[in-house]
GROMACS .gro file of C-alpha atoms in nm:
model
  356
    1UNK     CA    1   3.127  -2.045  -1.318
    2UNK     CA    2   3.093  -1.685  -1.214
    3UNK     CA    3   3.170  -1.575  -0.869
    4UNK     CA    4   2.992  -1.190  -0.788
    5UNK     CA    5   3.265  -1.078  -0.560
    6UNK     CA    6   3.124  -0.730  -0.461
    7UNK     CA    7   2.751  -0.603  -0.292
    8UNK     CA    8   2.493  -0.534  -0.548
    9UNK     CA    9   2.316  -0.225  -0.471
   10UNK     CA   10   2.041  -0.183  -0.735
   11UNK     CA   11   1.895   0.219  -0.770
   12UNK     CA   12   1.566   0.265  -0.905
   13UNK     CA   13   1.587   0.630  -1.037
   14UNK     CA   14   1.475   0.786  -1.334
   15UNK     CA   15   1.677   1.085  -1.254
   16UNK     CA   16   2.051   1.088  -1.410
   17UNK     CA   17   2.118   1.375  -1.195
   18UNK     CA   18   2.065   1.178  -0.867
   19UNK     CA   19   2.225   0.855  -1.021
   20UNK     CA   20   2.547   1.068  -1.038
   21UNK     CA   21   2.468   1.223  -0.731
   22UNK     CA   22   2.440   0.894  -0.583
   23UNK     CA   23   2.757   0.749  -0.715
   24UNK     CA   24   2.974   1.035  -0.667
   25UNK     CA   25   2.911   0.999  -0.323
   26UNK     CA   26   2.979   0.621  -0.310
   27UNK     CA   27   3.325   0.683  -0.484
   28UNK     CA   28   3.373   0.982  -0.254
   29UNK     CA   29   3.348   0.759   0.074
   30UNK     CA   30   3.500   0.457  -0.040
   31UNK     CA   31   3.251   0.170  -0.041
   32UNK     CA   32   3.317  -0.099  -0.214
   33UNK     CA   33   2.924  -0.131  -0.399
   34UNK     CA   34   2.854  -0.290  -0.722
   35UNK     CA   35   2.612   0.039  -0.793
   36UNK     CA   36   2.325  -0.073  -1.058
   37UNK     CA   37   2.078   0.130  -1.202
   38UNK     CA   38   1.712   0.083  -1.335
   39UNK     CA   39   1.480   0.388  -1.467
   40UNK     CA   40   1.139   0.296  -1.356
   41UNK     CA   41   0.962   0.016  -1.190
   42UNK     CA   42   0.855  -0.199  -1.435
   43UNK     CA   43   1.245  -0.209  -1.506
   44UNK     CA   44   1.297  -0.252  -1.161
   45UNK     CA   45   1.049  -0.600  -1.178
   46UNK     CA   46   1.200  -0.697  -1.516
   47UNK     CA   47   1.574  -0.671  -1.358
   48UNK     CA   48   1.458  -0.886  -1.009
   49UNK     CA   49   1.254  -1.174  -1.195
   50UNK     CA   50   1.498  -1.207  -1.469
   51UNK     CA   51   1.285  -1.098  -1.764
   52UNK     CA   52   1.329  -0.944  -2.128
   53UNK     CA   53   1.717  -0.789  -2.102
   54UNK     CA   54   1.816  -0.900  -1.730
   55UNK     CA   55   1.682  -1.290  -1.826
   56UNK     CA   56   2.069  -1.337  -1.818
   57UNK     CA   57   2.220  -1.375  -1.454
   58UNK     CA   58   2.541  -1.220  -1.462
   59UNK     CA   59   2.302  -0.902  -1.596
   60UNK     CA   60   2.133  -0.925  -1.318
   61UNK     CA   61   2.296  -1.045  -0.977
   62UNK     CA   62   2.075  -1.023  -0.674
   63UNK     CA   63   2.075  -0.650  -0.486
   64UNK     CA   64   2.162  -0.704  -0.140
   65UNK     CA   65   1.982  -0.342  -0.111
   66UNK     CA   66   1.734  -0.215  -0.298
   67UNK     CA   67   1.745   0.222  -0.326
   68UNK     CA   68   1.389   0.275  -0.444
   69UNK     CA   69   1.272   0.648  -0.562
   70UNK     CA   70   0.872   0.749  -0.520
   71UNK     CA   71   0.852   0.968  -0.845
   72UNK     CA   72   0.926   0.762  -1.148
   73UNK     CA   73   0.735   0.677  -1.480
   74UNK     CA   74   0.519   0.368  -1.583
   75UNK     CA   75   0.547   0.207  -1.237
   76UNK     CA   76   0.586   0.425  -0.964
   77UNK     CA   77   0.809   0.318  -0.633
   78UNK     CA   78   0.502   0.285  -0.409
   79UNK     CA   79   0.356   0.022  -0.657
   80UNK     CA   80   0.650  -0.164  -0.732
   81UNK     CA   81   0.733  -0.172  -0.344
   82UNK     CA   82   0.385  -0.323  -0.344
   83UNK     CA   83   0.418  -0.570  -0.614
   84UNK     CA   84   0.800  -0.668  -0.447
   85UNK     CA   85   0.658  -0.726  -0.127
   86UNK     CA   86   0.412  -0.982  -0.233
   87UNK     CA   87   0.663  -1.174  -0.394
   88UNK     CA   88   0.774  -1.491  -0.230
   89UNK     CA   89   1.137  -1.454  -0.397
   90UNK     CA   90   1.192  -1.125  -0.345
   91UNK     CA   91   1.054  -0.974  -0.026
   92UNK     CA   92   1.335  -1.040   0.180
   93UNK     CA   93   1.525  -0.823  -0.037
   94UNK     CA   94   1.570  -0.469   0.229
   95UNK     CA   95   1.439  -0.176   0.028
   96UNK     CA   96   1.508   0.154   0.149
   97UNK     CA   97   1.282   0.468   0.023
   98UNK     CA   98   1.500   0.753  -0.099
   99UNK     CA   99   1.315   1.035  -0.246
  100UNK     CA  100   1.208   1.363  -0.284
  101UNK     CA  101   0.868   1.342  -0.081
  102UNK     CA  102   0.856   1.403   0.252
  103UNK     CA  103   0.515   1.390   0.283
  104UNK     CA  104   0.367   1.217   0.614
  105UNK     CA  105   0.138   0.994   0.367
  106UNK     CA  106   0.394   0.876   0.165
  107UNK     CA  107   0.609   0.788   0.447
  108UNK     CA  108   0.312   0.586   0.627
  109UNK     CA  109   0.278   0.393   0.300
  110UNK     CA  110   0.616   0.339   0.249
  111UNK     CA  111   0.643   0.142   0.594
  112UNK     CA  112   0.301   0.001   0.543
  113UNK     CA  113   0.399  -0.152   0.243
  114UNK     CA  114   0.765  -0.298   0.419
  115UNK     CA  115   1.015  -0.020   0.314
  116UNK     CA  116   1.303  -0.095   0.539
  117UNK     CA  117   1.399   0.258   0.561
  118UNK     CA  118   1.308   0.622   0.434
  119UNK     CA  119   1.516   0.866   0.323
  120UNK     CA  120   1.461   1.235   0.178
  121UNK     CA  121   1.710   1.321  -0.103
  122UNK     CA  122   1.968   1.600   0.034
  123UNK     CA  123   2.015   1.932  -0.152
  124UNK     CA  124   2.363   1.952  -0.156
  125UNK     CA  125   2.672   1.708  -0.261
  126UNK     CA  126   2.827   1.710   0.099
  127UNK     CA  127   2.506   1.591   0.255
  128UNK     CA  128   2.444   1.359  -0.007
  129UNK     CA  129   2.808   1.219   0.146
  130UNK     CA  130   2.702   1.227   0.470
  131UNK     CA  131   2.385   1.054   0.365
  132UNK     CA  132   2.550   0.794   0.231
  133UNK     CA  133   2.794   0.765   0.549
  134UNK     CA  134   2.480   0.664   0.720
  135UNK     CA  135   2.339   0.388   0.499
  136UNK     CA  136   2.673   0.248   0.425
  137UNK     CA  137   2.738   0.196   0.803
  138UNK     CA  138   2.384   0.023   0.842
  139UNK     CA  139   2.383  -0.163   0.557
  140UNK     CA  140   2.718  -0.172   0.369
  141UNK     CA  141   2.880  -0.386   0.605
  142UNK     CA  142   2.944  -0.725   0.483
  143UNK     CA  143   3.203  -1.026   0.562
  144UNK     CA  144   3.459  -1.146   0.267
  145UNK     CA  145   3.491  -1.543   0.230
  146UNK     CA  146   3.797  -1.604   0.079
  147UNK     CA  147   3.721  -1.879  -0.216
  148UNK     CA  148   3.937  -2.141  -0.413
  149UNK     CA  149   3.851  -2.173  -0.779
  150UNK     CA  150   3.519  -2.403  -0.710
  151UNK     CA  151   3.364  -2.123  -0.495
  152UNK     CA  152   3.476  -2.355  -0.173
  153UNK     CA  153   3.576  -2.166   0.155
  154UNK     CA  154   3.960  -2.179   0.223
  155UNK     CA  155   3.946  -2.080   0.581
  156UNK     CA  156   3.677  -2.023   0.838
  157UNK     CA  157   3.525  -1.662   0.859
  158UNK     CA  158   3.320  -1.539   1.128
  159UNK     CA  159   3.087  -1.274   0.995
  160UNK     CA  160   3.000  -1.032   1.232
  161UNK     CA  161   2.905  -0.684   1.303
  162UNK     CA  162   2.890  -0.362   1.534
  163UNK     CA  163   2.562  -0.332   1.500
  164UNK     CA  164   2.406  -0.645   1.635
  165UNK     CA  165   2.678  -0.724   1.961
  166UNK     CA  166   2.706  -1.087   2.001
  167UNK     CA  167   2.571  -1.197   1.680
  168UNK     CA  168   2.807  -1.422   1.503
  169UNK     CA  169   2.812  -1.718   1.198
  170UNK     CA  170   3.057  -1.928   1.194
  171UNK     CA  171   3.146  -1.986   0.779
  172UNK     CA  172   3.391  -2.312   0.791
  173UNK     CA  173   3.623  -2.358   0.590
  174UNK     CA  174   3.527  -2.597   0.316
  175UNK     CA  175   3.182  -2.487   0.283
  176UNK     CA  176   3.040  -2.342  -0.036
  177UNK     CA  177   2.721  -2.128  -0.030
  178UNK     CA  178   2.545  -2.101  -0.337
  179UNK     CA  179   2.351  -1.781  -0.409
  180UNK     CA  180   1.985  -1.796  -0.600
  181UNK     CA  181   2.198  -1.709  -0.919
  182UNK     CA  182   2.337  -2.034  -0.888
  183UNK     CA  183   2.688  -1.909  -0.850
  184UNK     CA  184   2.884  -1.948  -0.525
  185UNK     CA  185   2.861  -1.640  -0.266
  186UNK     CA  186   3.166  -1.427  -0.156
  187UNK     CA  187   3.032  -1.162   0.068
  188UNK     CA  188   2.793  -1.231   0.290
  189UNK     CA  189   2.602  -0.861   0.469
  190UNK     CA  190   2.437  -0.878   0.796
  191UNK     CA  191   2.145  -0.622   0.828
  192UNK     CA  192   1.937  -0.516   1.153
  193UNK     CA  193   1.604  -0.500   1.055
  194UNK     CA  194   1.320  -0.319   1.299
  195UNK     CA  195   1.049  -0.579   1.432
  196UNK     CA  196   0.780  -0.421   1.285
  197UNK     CA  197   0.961  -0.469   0.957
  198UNK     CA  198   0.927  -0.842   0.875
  199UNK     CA  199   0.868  -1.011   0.539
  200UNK     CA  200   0.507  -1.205   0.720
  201UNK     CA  201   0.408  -1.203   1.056
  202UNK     CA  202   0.540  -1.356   1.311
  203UNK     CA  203   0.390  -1.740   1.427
  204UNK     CA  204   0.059  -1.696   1.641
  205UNK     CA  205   0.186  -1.626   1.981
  206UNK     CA  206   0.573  -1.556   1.899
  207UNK     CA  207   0.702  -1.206   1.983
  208UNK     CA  208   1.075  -1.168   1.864
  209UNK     CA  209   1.289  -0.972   2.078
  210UNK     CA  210   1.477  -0.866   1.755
  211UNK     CA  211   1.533  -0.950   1.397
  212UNK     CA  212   1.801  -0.905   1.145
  213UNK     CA  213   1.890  -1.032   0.759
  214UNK     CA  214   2.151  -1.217   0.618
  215UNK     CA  215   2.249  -1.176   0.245
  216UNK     CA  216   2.187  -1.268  -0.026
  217UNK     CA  217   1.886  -1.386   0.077
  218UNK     CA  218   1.777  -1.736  -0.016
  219UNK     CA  219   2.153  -1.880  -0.069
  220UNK     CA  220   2.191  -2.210   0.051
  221UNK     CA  221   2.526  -2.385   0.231
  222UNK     CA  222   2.711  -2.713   0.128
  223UNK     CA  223   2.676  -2.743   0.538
  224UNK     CA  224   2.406  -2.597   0.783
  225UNK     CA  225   2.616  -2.290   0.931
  226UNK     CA  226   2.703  -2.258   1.307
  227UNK     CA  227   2.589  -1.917   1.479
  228UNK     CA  228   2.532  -1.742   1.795
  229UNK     CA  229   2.260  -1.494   1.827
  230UNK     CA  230   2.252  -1.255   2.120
  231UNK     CA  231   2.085  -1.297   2.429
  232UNK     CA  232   1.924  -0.922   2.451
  233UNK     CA  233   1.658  -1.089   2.706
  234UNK     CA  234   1.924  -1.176   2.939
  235UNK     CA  235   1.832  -1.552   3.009
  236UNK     CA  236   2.001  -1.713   3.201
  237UNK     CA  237   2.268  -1.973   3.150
  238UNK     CA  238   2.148  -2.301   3.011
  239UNK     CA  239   1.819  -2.149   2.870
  240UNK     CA  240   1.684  -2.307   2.574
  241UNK     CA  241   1.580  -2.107   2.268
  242UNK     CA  242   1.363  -2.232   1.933
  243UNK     CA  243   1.596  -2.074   1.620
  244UNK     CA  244   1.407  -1.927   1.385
  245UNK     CA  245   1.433  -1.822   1.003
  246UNK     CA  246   1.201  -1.650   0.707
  247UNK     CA  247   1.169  -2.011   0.471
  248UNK     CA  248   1.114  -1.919   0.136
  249UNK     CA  249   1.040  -2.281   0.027
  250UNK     CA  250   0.690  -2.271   0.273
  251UNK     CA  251   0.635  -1.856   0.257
  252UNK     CA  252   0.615  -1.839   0.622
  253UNK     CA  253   0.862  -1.843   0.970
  254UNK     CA  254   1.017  -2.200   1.043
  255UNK     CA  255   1.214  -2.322   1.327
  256UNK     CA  256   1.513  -2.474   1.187
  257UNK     CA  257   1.663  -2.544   1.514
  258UNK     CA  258   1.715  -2.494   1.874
  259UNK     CA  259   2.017  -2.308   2.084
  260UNK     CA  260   2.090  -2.287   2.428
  261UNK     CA  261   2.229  -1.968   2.642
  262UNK     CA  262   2.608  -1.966   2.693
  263UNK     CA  263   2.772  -2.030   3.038
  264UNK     CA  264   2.852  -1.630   3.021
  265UNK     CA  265   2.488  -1.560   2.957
  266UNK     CA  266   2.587  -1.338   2.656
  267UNK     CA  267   2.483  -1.525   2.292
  268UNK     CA  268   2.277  -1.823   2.242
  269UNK     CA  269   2.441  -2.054   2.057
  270UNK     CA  270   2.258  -2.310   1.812
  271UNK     CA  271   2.300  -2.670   1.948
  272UNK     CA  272   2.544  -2.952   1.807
  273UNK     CA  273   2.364  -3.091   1.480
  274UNK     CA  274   2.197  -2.742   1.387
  275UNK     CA  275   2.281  -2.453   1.220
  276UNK     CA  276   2.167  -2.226   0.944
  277UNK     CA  277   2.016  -2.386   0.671
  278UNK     CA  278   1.984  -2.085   0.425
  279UNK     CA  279   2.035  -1.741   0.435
  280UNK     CA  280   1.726  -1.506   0.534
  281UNK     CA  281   1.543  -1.331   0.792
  282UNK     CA  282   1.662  -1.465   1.155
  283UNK     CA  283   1.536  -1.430   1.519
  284UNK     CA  284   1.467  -1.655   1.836
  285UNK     CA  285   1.246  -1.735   2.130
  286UNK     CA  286   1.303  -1.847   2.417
  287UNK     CA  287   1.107  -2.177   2.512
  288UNK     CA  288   1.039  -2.059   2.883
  289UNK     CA  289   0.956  -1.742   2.903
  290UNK     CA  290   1.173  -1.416   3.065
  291UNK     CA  291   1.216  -1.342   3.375
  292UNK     CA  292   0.956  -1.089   3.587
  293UNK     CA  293   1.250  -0.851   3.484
  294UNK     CA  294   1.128  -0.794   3.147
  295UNK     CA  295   0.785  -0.943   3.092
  296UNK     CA  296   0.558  -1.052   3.363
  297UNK     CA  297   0.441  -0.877   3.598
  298UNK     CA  298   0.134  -1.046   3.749
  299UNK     CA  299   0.007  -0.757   3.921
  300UNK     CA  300   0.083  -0.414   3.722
  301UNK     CA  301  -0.203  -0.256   3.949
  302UNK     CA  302  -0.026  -0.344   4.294
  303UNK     CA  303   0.327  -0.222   4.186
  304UNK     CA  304   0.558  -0.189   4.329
  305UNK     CA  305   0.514  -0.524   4.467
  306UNK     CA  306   0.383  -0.817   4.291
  307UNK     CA  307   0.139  -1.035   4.472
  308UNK     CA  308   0.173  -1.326   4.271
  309UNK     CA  309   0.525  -1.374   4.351
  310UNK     CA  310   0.585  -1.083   4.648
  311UNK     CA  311   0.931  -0.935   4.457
  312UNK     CA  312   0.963  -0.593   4.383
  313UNK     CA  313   0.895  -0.464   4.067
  314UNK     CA  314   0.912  -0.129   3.840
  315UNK     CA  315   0.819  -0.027   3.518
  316UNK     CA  316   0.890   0.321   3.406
  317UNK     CA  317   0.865   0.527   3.088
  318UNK     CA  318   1.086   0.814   3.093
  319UNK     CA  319   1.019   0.944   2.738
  320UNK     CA  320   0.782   0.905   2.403
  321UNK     CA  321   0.770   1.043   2.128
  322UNK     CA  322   0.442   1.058   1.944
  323UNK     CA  323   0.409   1.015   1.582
  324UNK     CA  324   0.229   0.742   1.381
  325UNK     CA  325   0.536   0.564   1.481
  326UNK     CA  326   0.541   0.629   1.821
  327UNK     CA  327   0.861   0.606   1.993
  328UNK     CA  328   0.882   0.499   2.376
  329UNK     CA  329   1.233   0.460   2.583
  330UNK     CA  330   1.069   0.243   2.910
  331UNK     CA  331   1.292   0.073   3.175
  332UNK     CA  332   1.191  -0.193   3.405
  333UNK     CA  333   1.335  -0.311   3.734
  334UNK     CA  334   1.285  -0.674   3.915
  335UNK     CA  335   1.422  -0.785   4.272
  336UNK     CA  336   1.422  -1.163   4.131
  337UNK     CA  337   1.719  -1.095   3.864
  338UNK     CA  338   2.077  -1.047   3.944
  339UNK     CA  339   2.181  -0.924   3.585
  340UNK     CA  340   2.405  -0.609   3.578
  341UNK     CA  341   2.141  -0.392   3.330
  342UNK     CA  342   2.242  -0.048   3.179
  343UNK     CA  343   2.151   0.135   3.520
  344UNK     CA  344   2.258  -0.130   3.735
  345UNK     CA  345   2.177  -0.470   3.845
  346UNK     CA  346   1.788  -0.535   3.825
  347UNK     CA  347   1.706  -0.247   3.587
  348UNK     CA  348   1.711  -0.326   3.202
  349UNK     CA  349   1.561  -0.129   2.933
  350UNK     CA  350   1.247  -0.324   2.706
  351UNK     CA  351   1.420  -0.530   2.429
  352UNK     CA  352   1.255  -0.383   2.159
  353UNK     CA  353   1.289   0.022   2.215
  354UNK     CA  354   1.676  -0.077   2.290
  355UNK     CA  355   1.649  -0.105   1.943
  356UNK     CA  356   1.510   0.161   1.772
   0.00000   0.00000   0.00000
């Protein structure tokens, strides 16, 4: 049995010079990366579907992040972003573009295509640290299980992280997750991922208020995993919530469970008898919609009071930034909600640009 103890990241560079670059600057801020390295993109393809000199596993362990260059021979990144992407087994892999190029057309495709990320190659070693710093911060960050000799939890972890408040999985102890290797999972990372980013679209008529990945992507539990997402709409206590994950088996988004809002009003927490089935992309709605607050407003015309339901109601946009992805910072206020927002109670900034 082999246990992969460490993060794969997996760089697709045909440049040696960057490779060092690259790993220097790893070594030089102390992350603890299994660093792998493929020269092109047919490589890249060969190394994810386990073909001619990665067929072997423990050649090839699953990248929990994927460093992808533009520029590179036989395959460029563009196409083998393109070819990754329509891949049932591989597109929830997060890929983030680092290259030369920072032309506006290569950066449209990039996103177009799913890139999680896009990043323009620094000059100099000490920004190539401080690039690094960055990405390691967003995506580095993983929880360690702590595993007998059969790959079996010996304590409970709860995997967490600063950049998604609220959000925890609950990892009993006991429970063995099994990666798509085969072999049991030590490290589990917990990525953010932008809306606009997911693997499909979302379900006819489902708008996620946020979405984030947990890695590696596909491994399955010897028991459905307890978790609390947070409740960034601010429902209210006792509020019921579908749970929602990317399922590989059906190529499309599933509801695997449901949750309900904490007394506190801070997480939703998945119901007794559910919790996560597999690893993947994860999100929620709530099964009665939010309040006037944050998405209806009956009468936008006759603000600032709503005829419908005669409370008081504001929606402002302070700032936006326009690009072709436009960026817009809007704040809303409603007289029907008593939830403390970040300007005070009422006022709460949309879900979604919160995010950005």
């Amino acid at each position: 049995m082999n246990i992969h103890r460490t993060p794969v990241v997996l760089m697709a560079e045909d440049d040696l010079e960057d490779r060092l670059l690259l790993k220097e600057a790893l070594d030089e801020c102390e992350f603890n990366q299994d660093l792998r390295f493929v020269g092109d993109g047919e490589e890249l393809l060969d190394y994810l579907r386990r073909q001619g000199k990665y067929r072997s596993p423990h050649s090839s362990p699953q990248p929990s992040l994927i460093l992808l260059d533009l520029k590179m021979p036989k395959k460029d990144g563009l196409e083998a972003l393109k070819d990754i992407k329509e891949d049932l087994h591989l597109k929830c892999i997060p890929i983030v573009i680092l290259t030369t190029s920072s032309s506006e057309d290569d950066v449209y495709s990039s996103y177009a295509l799913g890139a999680s990320s896009y990043l323009v190659k620094p000059g100099q070693f000490r920004l190539w640290i401080k690039l690094v710093k960055v990405v390691g911060t967003y995506w580095f960050e993983h929880a360690t299980l702590p595993l007998d000799a059969s790959g079996f939890t010996t304590q409970e972890v709860k995997a967490t992280t600063p950049r998604i408040p609220d959000l925890e999985v609950t990892i009993p102890a006991g429970t063995r997750i099994i990666g798509p290797d085969g072999n049991p999972v030590s490290q589990l990372v917990i990525t953010p991922v932008p809306v606009d980013r997911s693997p499909m679209p979302f379900p006819p008529g489902v708008t996620f208020p946020y979405l984030f990945a947990i890695n590696p992507g596909g491994a399955v539990p010897s028991n459905p995993l307890p978790i609390s997402f947070p409740n960034v709409e601010q429902a209210p206590p006792g509020s019921q919530a579908d749970l929602y994950y990317f399922d590989l088996a059906i190529g499309t988004w599933n509801v695997w469970g449901t949750g309900t809002v904490s007394a506190d009003g801070r997480q939703i927490v998945s119901d007794p008898g559910f919790g996560l089935p597999r690893l993947a992309w994860h999100s929620t709605k709530l099964r009665v919609p939010t309040p006037e607050v944050l998405r209806e407003r009956h009468a936008k015309c006759c603000e600032p009071i709503d005829l419908v339901t005669g409370r008081f109601v504001v929606s402002k946009t302070d700032l936006v930034l326009p690009a072709r992805l436009p960026i817009a910072i809007q704040r809303h206020y409603g007289s029907s909600t008593a939830v403390i927002g970040l300007f005070g109670r009422g006022w709460n900034l949309e879900t979604y640009d919160t995010r950005i």
